[in-house]
Amino acid sequence: MATFNWKSEAETEWDKRAVFWNKRSRNMWDTGSRKDILPFMKNYLNESSKLLDIGCGDGYGSFKLSKSGYEVTGVDLSPEMIRLAKSREDDICFLQGDVNKLPFAEEHFDGVLAINVLEWVQDPFHALREMKRVVNKNGIICVGILGPTAGPRANSYPRLLGQKAICNTMMPWEFSKLASELSFEDVDSYGVYKAGVEERHYYDLPLKLKQSLSFMWIFMLRNAGV
C-alpha cells in the first residue's frame, strides 16, 4: 500500500478544485461568507502594511486587500490556484508555498491572513507557529475556522471508516486553545452564519454555543512576542 502523503494529496486535491473555486471566490468575498473580513482587518491593520495571505486560492481576496492599500503577498499550496492568481493583472506577488514551511524570514510581515487553512493541514499547531514566526512582534494574525455547520467538514468523514483524509475536524474553541498554547493575545472575533440563522437566535448565548451554530468563526490575534 502506498504511503499517504498529506501535503501531496492536498496539493492534488486543491488543483482539482481550482476551477470550481475560481467560479465562487468573487461572490464569497463580495457578498458571501468572507465579505466582512476586509472591514474587520482594517480595524487592526493600517493601510500600506505588509500582509501575507496564506491559502490565497485564485487571488481574488488578495486583490481586494491590495486595492484597499495593503502590500500583499499571496501563498497557496496548489500550483493551479497560483496560476489562476497570477493571471490577474495586479501588482501582487503570488508564490506556491506550504504554510508548514513558509519561505520568509522571521518578522517579515505586519499581518497574516489565513481563512480556512488550518483545517486542511496535518499539523495545525506547527502551521500556526510558522505564522507566528513570520509576523512582527505585536503583529496581527486573522484566522478563519470552519464552524460545525460548514458543509466542507464532510471532507473529513473518511476518517470514520479508517481511511485517510486531508481535512481535520478542528472546532473554533479548539483553535482558541491552540492559539493560547502559542501565547497569542485574543483581540477580537465574530461569527459567520448560514441563511436562516438570525442574530436573535444566538445573541444572548454563551460564546461556545454561538460558535456551535456558526458556519465559520473569524479570529483576530496579536503576536504577543512570547
mmCIF file of C-alpha atoms in Angstrom:
data_model
loop_
_atom_site.group_PDB
_atom_site.id
_atom_site.type_symbol
_atom_site.label_atom_id
_atom_site.label_comp_id
_atom_site.label_asym_id
_atom_site.label_seq_id
_atom_site.Cartn_x
_atom_site.Cartn_y
_atom_site.Cartn_z
ATOM 1 C CA MET A 1 0.000 0.000 0.000
ATOM 2 C CA ALA A 2 1.355 3.416 -0.943
ATOM 3 C CA THR A 3 2.308 5.761 1.879
ATOM 4 C CA PHE A 4 -0.211 8.553 2.410
ATOM 5 C CA ASN A 5 1.440 11.941 1.962
ATOM 6 C CA TRP A 6 -0.849 14.666 3.309
ATOM 7 C CA LYS A 7 0.928 17.512 1.519
ATOM 8 C CA SER A 8 0.939 15.922 -1.940
ATOM 9 C CA GLU A 9 -2.636 14.690 -1.541
ATOM 10 C CA ALA A 10 -3.785 18.184 -0.516
ATOM 11 C CA GLU A 11 -1.914 19.786 -3.408
ATOM 12 C CA THR A 12 -3.535 17.416 -5.899
ATOM 13 C CA GLU A 13 -6.993 17.856 -4.406
ATOM 14 C CA TRP A 14 -6.859 21.663 -4.471
ATOM 15 C CA ASP A 15 -5.530 21.617 -8.031
ATOM 16 C CA LYS A 16 -8.677 19.676 -8.953
ATOM 17 C CA ARG A 17 -10.864 22.225 -7.170
ATOM 18 C CA ALA A 18 -9.203 25.326 -8.618
ATOM 19 C CA VAL A 19 -11.707 25.961 -11.429
ATOM 20 C CA PHE A 20 -14.670 25.399 -9.102
ATOM 21 C CA TRP A 21 -13.115 27.748 -6.522
ATOM 22 C CA ASN A 22 -12.430 30.370 -9.149
ATOM 23 C CA LYS A 23 -16.115 30.464 -10.090
ATOM 24 C CA ARG A 24 -17.150 31.088 -6.473
ATOM 25 C CA SER A 25 -14.428 33.238 -4.936
ATOM 26 C CA ARG A 26 -15.671 36.623 -6.147
ATOM 27 C CA ASN A 27 -19.102 36.052 -4.614
ATOM 28 C CA MET A 28 -17.616 34.790 -1.337
ATOM 29 C CA TRP A 29 -15.518 37.926 -0.927
ATOM 30 C CA ASP A 30 -18.010 40.466 -2.295
ATOM 31 C CA THR A 31 -21.326 39.323 -0.827
ATOM 32 C CA GLY A 32 -20.837 35.930 0.803
ATOM 33 C CA SER A 33 -19.153 34.366 3.823
ATOM 34 C CA ARG A 34 -15.945 36.429 3.503
ATOM 35 C CA LYS A 35 -17.464 39.864 2.826
ATOM 36 C CA ASP A 36 -16.798 41.205 6.352
ATOM 37 C CA ILE A 37 -13.180 40.048 6.612
ATOM 38 C CA LEU A 38 -11.673 43.103 4.908
ATOM 39 C CA PRO A 39 -13.532 45.636 7.105
ATOM 40 C CA PHE A 40 -12.521 43.536 10.117
ATOM 41 C CA MET A 41 -8.861 43.642 9.048
ATOM 42 C CA LYS A 42 -8.994 47.425 8.632
ATOM 43 C CA ASN A 43 -9.851 47.781 12.320
ATOM 44 C CA TYR A 44 -6.499 46.316 13.311
ATOM 45 C CA LEU A 45 -4.039 46.670 10.419
ATOM 46 C CA ASN A 46 -3.093 50.009 8.895
ATOM 47 C CA GLU A 47 -3.147 50.528 5.152
ATOM 48 C CA SER A 48 0.272 50.060 3.469
ATOM 49 C CA SER A 49 1.069 47.276 5.962
ATOM 50 C CA LYS A 50 2.802 44.161 4.633
ATOM 51 C CA LEU A 51 0.252 41.347 4.632
ATOM 52 C CA LEU A 52 0.671 37.646 3.918
ATOM 53 C CA ASP A 53 -2.443 35.934 2.531
ATOM 54 C CA ILE A 54 -1.990 32.202 3.176
ATOM 55 C CA GLY A 55 -4.278 29.920 1.193
ATOM 56 C CA CYS A 56 -4.894 32.749 -1.252
ATOM 57 C CA GLY A 57 -6.583 30.460 -3.774
ATOM 58 C CA ASP A 58 -7.225 32.202 -7.095
ATOM 59 C CA GLY A 59 -6.087 35.512 -5.617
ATOM 60 C CA TYR A 60 -9.370 37.431 -5.580
ATOM 61 C CA GLY A 61 -9.194 38.079 -1.830
ATOM 62 C CA SER A 62 -5.576 39.212 -2.211
ATOM 63 C CA PHE A 63 -6.723 41.535 -4.994
ATOM 64 C CA LYS A 64 -9.326 43.160 -2.745
ATOM 65 C CA LEU A 65 -6.785 43.537 0.056
ATOM 66 C CA SER A 66 -4.300 45.126 -2.337
ATOM 67 C CA LYS A 67 -6.897 47.577 -3.638
ATOM 68 C CA SER A 68 -7.521 48.602 -0.023
ATOM 69 C CA GLY A 69 -3.893 49.688 0.320
ATOM 70 C CA TYR A 70 -2.130 46.650 1.737
ATOM 71 C CA GLU A 71 1.176 45.365 0.344
ATOM 72 C CA VAL A 72 0.040 41.792 -0.248
ATOM 73 C CA THR A 73 1.893 38.549 -0.820
ATOM 74 C CA GLY A 74 -0.263 35.526 -1.643
ATOM 75 C CA VAL A 75 0.757 31.926 -0.965
ATOM 76 C CA ASP A 76 -1.084 28.731 -1.826
ATOM 77 C CA LEU A 77 -0.137 25.056 -1.853
ATOM 78 C CA SER A 78 -1.855 24.476 -5.213
ATOM 79 C CA PRO A 79 0.143 25.330 -8.365
ATOM 80 C CA GLU A 80 -3.123 25.644 -10.298
ATOM 81 C CA MET A 81 -4.508 28.164 -7.810
ATOM 82 C CA ILE A 82 -1.310 30.200 -8.123
ATOM 83 C CA ARG A 83 -1.552 30.048 -11.929
ATOM 84 C CA LEU A 84 -5.053 31.500 -11.715
ATOM 85 C CA ALA A 85 -3.911 34.147 -9.230
ATOM 86 C CA LYS A 86 -1.039 35.249 -11.445
ATOM 87 C CA SER A 87 -3.404 35.591 -14.426
ATOM 88 C CA ARG A 88 -4.902 38.673 -12.775
ATOM 89 C CA GLU A 89 -3.413 41.978 -13.885
ATOM 90 C CA ASP A 90 -2.370 43.011 -10.401
ATOM 91 C CA ASP A 91 0.906 44.028 -8.837
ATOM 92 C CA ILE A 92 0.795 41.239 -6.247
ATOM 93 C CA CYS A 93 3.457 38.644 -5.527
ATOM 94 C CA PHE A 94 1.946 35.138 -5.675
ATOM 95 C CA LEU A 95 4.008 32.117 -4.664
ATOM 96 C CA GLN A 96 3.372 28.417 -4.394
ATOM 97 C CA GLY A 97 4.241 27.512 -0.827
ATOM 98 C CA ASP A 98 3.422 25.424 2.209
ATOM 99 C CA VAL A 99 2.124 27.005 5.410
ATOM 100 C CA ASN A 100 4.189 24.435 7.307
ATOM 101 C CA LYS A 101 7.393 25.868 5.850
ATOM 102 C CA LEU A 102 6.860 29.455 4.772
ATOM 103 C CA PRO A 103 9.653 30.878 2.549
ATOM 104 C CA PHE A 104 10.050 34.108 4.510
ATOM 105 C CA ALA A 105 12.352 35.467 7.194
ATOM 106 C CA GLU A 106 11.251 35.950 10.778
ATOM 107 C CA GLU A 107 9.071 39.022 11.456
ATOM 108 C CA HIS A 108 8.736 39.734 7.726
ATOM 109 C CA PHE A 109 5.070 40.788 7.770
ATOM 110 C CA ASP A 110 2.862 43.161 9.738
ATOM 111 C CA GLY A 111 -0.088 40.808 9.414
ATOM 112 C CA VAL A 112 -1.095 37.337 8.293
ATOM 113 C CA LEU A 113 -4.467 36.228 6.928
ATOM 114 C CA ALA A 114 -5.360 32.528 6.863
ATOM 115 C CA ILE A 115 -9.005 31.729 6.106
ATOM 116 C CA ASN A 116 -9.953 28.035 6.168
ATOM 117 C CA VAL A 117 -6.318 26.954 6.028
ATOM 118 C CA LEU A 118 -5.608 25.188 9.317
ATOM 119 C CA GLU A 119 -8.447 22.708 8.776
ATOM 120 C CA TRP A 120 -6.540 21.368 5.769
ATOM 121 C CA VAL A 121 -3.108 20.774 7.303
ATOM 122 C CA GLN A 122 -1.835 17.707 9.091
ATOM 123 C CA ASP A 123 -0.221 19.628 11.957
ATOM 124 C CA PRO A 124 -2.195 22.832 12.739
ATOM 125 C CA PHE A 125 -0.010 23.667 15.745
ATOM 126 C CA HIS A 126 3.140 23.734 13.626
ATOM 127 C CA ALA A 127 1.407 25.744 10.889
ATOM 128 C CA LEU A 128 0.212 28.347 13.387
ATOM 129 C CA ARG A 129 3.709 28.523 14.853
ATOM 130 C CA GLU A 130 5.032 29.245 11.350
ATOM 131 C CA MET A 131 2.553 32.113 11.031
ATOM 132 C CA LYS A 132 3.772 33.468 14.352
ATOM 133 C CA ARG A 133 7.378 33.227 13.154
ATOM 134 C CA VAL A 134 6.885 35.388 10.062
ATOM 135 C CA VAL A 135 4.777 38.139 11.665
ATOM 136 C CA ASN A 136 6.188 41.099 13.573
ATOM 137 C CA LYS A 137 6.060 41.334 17.324
ATOM 138 C CA ASN A 138 2.633 42.807 18.074
ATOM 139 C CA GLY A 139 1.615 41.997 14.505
ATOM 140 C CA ILE A 140 -1.831 40.582 13.848
ATOM 141 C CA ILE A 141 -2.966 37.205 12.578
ATOM 142 C CA CYS A 142 -6.512 36.804 11.282
ATOM 143 C CA VAL A 143 -7.674 33.185 11.107
ATOM 144 C CA GLY A 144 -10.968 31.752 9.871
ATOM 145 C CA ILE A 145 -12.002 28.330 11.209
ATOM 146 C CA LEU A 146 -14.920 26.383 9.766
ATOM 147 C CA GLY A 147 -17.775 26.075 12.239
ATOM 148 C CA PRO A 148 -19.777 22.901 12.960
ATOM 149 C CA THR A 149 -22.456 23.773 10.361
ATOM 150 C CA ALA A 150 -19.998 24.156 7.455
ATOM 151 C CA GLY A 151 -20.508 21.762 4.568
ATOM 152 C CA PRO A 152 -16.780 21.353 3.786
ATOM 153 C CA ARG A 153 -16.405 19.442 7.056
ATOM 154 C CA ALA A 154 -17.872 16.439 5.214
ATOM 155 C CA ASN A 155 -14.414 16.008 3.679
ATOM 156 C CA SER A 156 -13.193 14.595 6.993
ATOM 157 C CA TYR A 157 -15.792 11.796 7.050
ATOM 158 C CA PRO A 158 -13.494 9.097 5.564
ATOM 159 C CA ARG A 159 -11.513 9.049 8.811
ATOM 160 C CA LEU A 160 -14.503 7.321 10.472
ATOM 161 C CA LEU A 161 -14.041 4.454 8.029
ATOM 162 C CA GLY A 162 -10.368 4.171 8.899
ATOM 163 C CA GLN A 163 -9.384 5.972 5.717
ATOM 164 C CA LYS A 164 -7.043 8.919 5.281
ATOM 165 C CA ALA A 165 -8.489 12.394 4.772
ATOM 166 C CA ILE A 166 -6.872 15.791 4.209
ATOM 167 C CA CYS A 167 -9.493 17.654 6.260
ATOM 168 C CA ASN A 168 -9.404 17.646 10.063
ATOM 169 C CA THR A 169 -12.282 18.494 12.388
ATOM 170 C CA MET A 170 -10.848 21.314 14.473
ATOM 171 C CA MET A 171 -13.579 23.309 16.192
ATOM 172 C CA PRO A 172 -13.402 27.080 16.857
ATOM 173 C CA TRP A 173 -12.972 26.529 20.599
ATOM 174 C CA GLU A 174 -10.156 24.073 19.910
ATOM 175 C CA PHE A 175 -8.418 26.705 17.799
ATOM 176 C CA SER A 176 -8.718 29.177 20.697
ATOM 177 C CA LYS A 177 -6.875 26.728 22.920
ATOM 178 C CA LEU A 178 -4.274 26.109 20.220
ATOM 179 C CA ALA A 179 -3.636 29.852 19.912
ATOM 180 C CA SER A 180 -3.294 30.202 23.688
ATOM 181 C CA GLU A 181 -0.627 27.468 23.643
ATOM 182 C CA LEU A 182 1.452 29.812 21.475
ATOM 183 C CA SER A 183 0.744 32.840 23.689
ATOM 184 C CA PHE A 184 -1.322 34.747 21.150
ATOM 185 C CA GLU A 185 -3.427 37.575 22.505
ATOM 186 C CA ASP A 186 -7.108 37.088 21.648
ATOM 187 C CA VAL A 187 -8.095 40.538 20.339
ATOM 188 C CA ASP A 188 -11.478 40.098 18.679
ATOM 189 C CA SER A 189 -13.680 37.639 16.795
ATOM 190 C CA TYR A 190 -17.010 37.273 15.037
ATOM 191 C CA GLY A 191 -19.199 34.516 13.633
ATOM 192 C CA VAL A 192 -20.493 33.866 10.127
ATOM 193 C CA TYR A 193 -23.820 32.052 9.956
ATOM 194 C CA LYS A 194 -25.830 30.259 7.296
ATOM 195 C CA ALA A 195 -29.021 31.697 5.899
ATOM 196 C CA GLY A 196 -31.824 31.051 8.361
ATOM 197 C CA VAL A 197 -29.740 31.740 11.451
ATOM 198 C CA GLU A 198 -30.577 35.242 12.671
ATOM 199 C CA GLU A 199 -28.959 37.306 15.403
ATOM 200 C CA ARG A 200 -31.952 36.764 17.682
ATOM 201 C CA HIS A 201 -31.156 33.053 17.649
ATOM 202 C CA TYR A 202 -27.707 33.451 19.211
ATOM 203 C CA TYR A 203 -27.060 36.976 20.558
ATOM 204 C CA ASP A 204 -27.539 36.039 24.239
ATOM 205 C CA LEU A 205 -25.892 32.595 24.058
ATOM 206 C CA PRO A 206 -22.509 31.776 25.641
ATOM 207 C CA LEU A 207 -19.584 32.046 23.220
ATOM 208 C CA LYS A 208 -19.157 28.316 22.670
ATOM 209 C CA LEU A 209 -22.830 27.909 21.764
ATOM 210 C CA LYS A 210 -22.592 30.837 19.342
ATOM 211 C CA GLN A 211 -19.651 29.079 17.740
ATOM 212 C CA SER A 212 -21.645 25.830 17.636
ATOM 213 C CA LEU A 213 -24.171 27.450 15.290
ATOM 214 C CA SER A 214 -21.564 29.050 13.065
ATOM 215 C CA PHE A 215 -20.545 28.318 9.501
ATOM 216 C CA MET A 216 -17.201 29.982 10.210
ATOM 217 C CA TRP A 217 -15.560 31.805 13.101
ATOM 218 C CA ILE A 218 -13.102 34.628 12.395
ATOM 219 C CA PHE A 219 -10.387 35.279 14.984
ATOM 220 C CA MET A 220 -8.164 38.322 15.343
ATOM 221 C CA LEU A 221 -4.982 37.517 17.263
ATOM 222 C CA ARG A 222 -1.963 39.575 18.218
ATOM 223 C CA ASN A 223 1.554 38.175 18.372
ATOM 224 C CA ALA A 224 2.490 38.890 21.967
ATOM 225 C CA GLY A 225 6.093 38.038 21.153
ATOM 226 C CA VAL A 226 6.476 35.420 23.866
#
